[in-house]
Short mmCIF file of C-alpha atoms in Angstrom, two decimals:
data_model
loop_
_atom_site.label_atom_id
_atom_site.label_comp_id
_atom_site.label_asym_id
_atom_site.label_seq_id
_atom_site.Cartn_x
_atom_site.Cartn_y
_atom_site.Cartn_z
CA MET R 1 -17.56 -60.34 13.51
CA SER R 2 -15.91 -58.23 10.82
CA THR R 3 -19.25 -56.49 10.22
CA THR R 4 -19.36 -55.43 13.89
CA CYS R 5 -15.84 -53.99 13.69
CA TYR R 6 -16.72 -52.13 10.52
CA CYS R 7 -19.84 -50.64 12.16
CA ASN R 8 -17.85 -49.57 15.23
CA LEU R 9 -15.18 -47.96 13.05
CA LYS R 10 -17.85 -46.21 10.99
CA MET R 11 -19.48 -44.89 14.19
CA ILE R 12 -16.14 -43.60 15.52
CA VAL R 13 -15.44 -41.77 12.25
CA ILE R 14 -18.92 -40.19 12.24
CA VAL R 15 -18.61 -39.06 15.88
CA THR R 16 -15.15 -37.61 15.20
CA ILE R 17 -16.39 -35.67 12.17
CA MET R 18 -19.41 -34.36 14.10
CA ALA R 19 -17.23 -33.27 17.02
CA THR R 20 -14.78 -31.56 14.66
CA LEU R 21 -17.59 -29.63 12.96
CA TYR R 22 -19.52 -28.80 16.16
CA TYR R 23 -16.62 -27.68 18.37
CA PRO R 24 -15.73 -24.42 16.51
CA ALA R 25 -19.40 -23.40 16.54
CA LEU R 26 -19.56 -24.12 20.25
CA ILE R 27 -16.49 -22.05 21.19
CA ASP R 28 -17.64 -19.08 19.09
CA THR R 29 -20.87 -18.86 21.08
CA ALA R 30 -19.33 -18.95 24.54
CA ALA R 31 -20.97 -16.41 26.84
CA ILE R 32 -19.47 -14.64 29.82
CA ARG R 33 -21.95 -14.46 32.66
CA PRO R 34 -21.71 -11.23 34.73
CA GLU R 35 -22.25 -13.09 38.02
CA LYS R 36 -19.02 -15.04 37.46
CA LEU R 37 -16.91 -11.88 37.05
CA SER R 38 -14.93 -10.15 39.79
CA GLU R 39 -16.11 -6.75 41.07
CA GLN R 40 -13.57 -4.88 38.93
CA GLU R 41 -14.55 -6.87 35.84
CA GLN R 42 -18.25 -6.18 36.56
CA ARG R 43 -17.55 -2.41 36.78
CA ASN R 44 -15.62 -2.55 33.50
CA PHE R 45 -18.45 -4.54 31.89
CA ALA R 46 -21.05 -2.00 33.10
CA LEU R 47 -18.89 0.87 31.82
CA LEU R 48 -18.60 -0.74 28.38
CA GLN R 49 -22.36 -1.31 28.25
CA SER R 50 -23.06 2.34 29.14
CA GLN R 51 -20.59 3.64 26.53
CA ARG R 52 -22.45 1.85 23.72
CA SER R 53 -25.47 4.09 24.20
CA MET R 54 -23.45 7.25 24.88
CA ARG R 55 -23.96 10.05 22.38
CA ILE R 56 -20.79 11.86 21.33
CA ARG R 57 -21.15 15.56 20.57
CA ARG R 58 -19.18 17.01 17.69
CA SER R 59 -17.53 20.40 17.65
CA ILE R 60 -19.50 23.10 15.86
CA GLU R 61 -18.27 26.63 15.30
CA SER R 62 -20.54 29.27 13.81
CA MET R 63 -19.35 31.36 10.88
CA GLU R 64 -20.04 35.10 11.22
CA GLU R 65 -20.45 35.81 7.50
CA GLU R 66 -22.99 33.02 7.11
CA LYS R 67 -25.48 31.54 9.53
CA ILE R 68 -24.53 27.98 8.51
CA PRO R 69 -22.67 26.11 11.27
CA LYS R 70 -19.10 25.10 10.46
CA ARG R 71 -18.09 21.55 11.38
CA ASN R 72 -14.49 20.45 11.93
CA CYS R 73 -13.20 17.20 10.40
CA TYR R 74 -11.34 15.64 13.32
CA ASN R 75 -11.64 11.92 12.63
CA SER R 76 -13.73 11.98 9.48
CA ALA R 77 -12.43 12.45 5.94
CA CYS R 78 -12.15 16.01 4.61
CA GLY R 79 -12.50 14.80 1.01
CA TRP R 80 -12.35 12.01 -1.56
CA ALA R 81 -10.66 11.92 -4.96
CA VAL R 82 -12.84 9.56 -7.00
CA TYR R 83 -10.87 7.74 -9.69
CA ASP R 84 -11.49 5.37 -12.58
CA PRO R 85 -10.99 1.85 -11.16
CA VAL R 86 -9.11 0.62 -14.24
CA THR R 87 -6.72 3.50 -14.92
CA ARG R 88 -6.77 5.13 -11.43
CA ASN R 89 -6.96 8.55 -13.09
CA ILE R 90 -8.77 10.98 -10.79
CA GLU R 91 -12.14 11.98 -12.25
CA TYR R 92 -13.21 14.53 -9.62
CA PHE R 93 -12.59 15.62 -6.04
CA MET R 94 -15.46 15.66 -3.57
CA LYS R 95 -15.04 17.84 -0.46
CA ASN R 96 -16.73 16.95 2.80
CA ALA R 97 -19.06 19.47 4.47
CA CYS R 98 -16.60 19.76 7.36
CA THR R 99 -13.26 21.61 7.27
CA CYS R 100 -9.88 21.24 8.95
CA PRO R 101 -9.79 22.89 12.43
CA ASP R 102 -7.29 25.67 11.64
CA GLU R 103 -4.51 26.77 9.27
CA SER R 104 -1.95 24.41 10.83
CA TYR R 105 -3.94 21.45 9.43
CA LYS R 106 -3.88 20.41 5.78
CA CYS R 107 -6.23 18.05 3.95
CA VAL R 108 -3.83 15.35 2.66
CA ARG R 109 -4.22 11.92 1.07
CA THR R 110 -4.10 9.23 3.75
CA GLY R 111 -5.45 6.12 2.11
CA ASP R 112 -7.36 4.36 -0.62
CA ASP R 113 -10.98 3.20 -0.33
CA LEU R 114 -11.02 0.41 -2.90
CA SER R 115 -14.73 -0.27 -2.52
CA ALA R 116 -15.55 3.34 -3.49
CA SER R 117 -12.68 3.74 -6.01
CA ALA R 118 -11.53 6.86 -4.19
CA TYR R 119 -8.46 8.20 -2.44
CA VAL R 120 -9.31 9.35 1.09
CA TYR R 121 -8.08 12.72 2.37
CA ARG R 122 -7.90 13.61 6.10
CA CYS R 123 -6.78 16.63 8.11
CA ARG R 124 -3.17 16.28 9.29
CA GLN R 125 -0.95 18.76 11.12
CA ASN R 126 2.65 17.73 10.54
CA THR R 127 2.70 17.24 6.79
CA THR R 128 5.79 16.51 4.72
CA ALA R 129 6.75 17.31 1.14
CA ASP R 130 5.73 13.76 0.17
CA ASP R 131 2.12 14.26 1.32
CA ILE R 132 -0.41 14.86 -1.47
CA GLU R 133 -2.69 17.79 -0.61
CA SER R 134 -6.27 18.09 -1.77
CA PRO R 135 -6.92 20.40 -4.72
CA GLU R 136 -7.82 23.94 -3.58
CA ASP R 137 -10.30 24.62 -6.39
CA ALA R 138 -12.41 21.50 -5.80
CA ASN R 139 -16.18 21.97 -5.63
#
């Protein structure tokens, strides 16, 4: 009789472990079926699906002195200061092909991309004395 109790206990432990391991995988794969959504939720779902394939146009202004189009850096970085990962001394500054929209914007350091060992510079309007501007003579 003790063998039967031991087998039952062993089975309960195995089922508990399996349920514990399977449950997180099950809840991560839960799907929302569109037919179970309200009309408003279905419209929102359709709008989200259409926005995934939407192409966003960027602003391009032509330069009169050259025939090369000028791109503005709105959300993208205007430059990167690549540094030595050990000492963090800047080795060189790499400008982006785009420029800040007008003179009220300045290319200032906004963050650090650790994976690229580079400080990231972006166009900002209301800069302070504490902001670090990009070097003017770069590239």
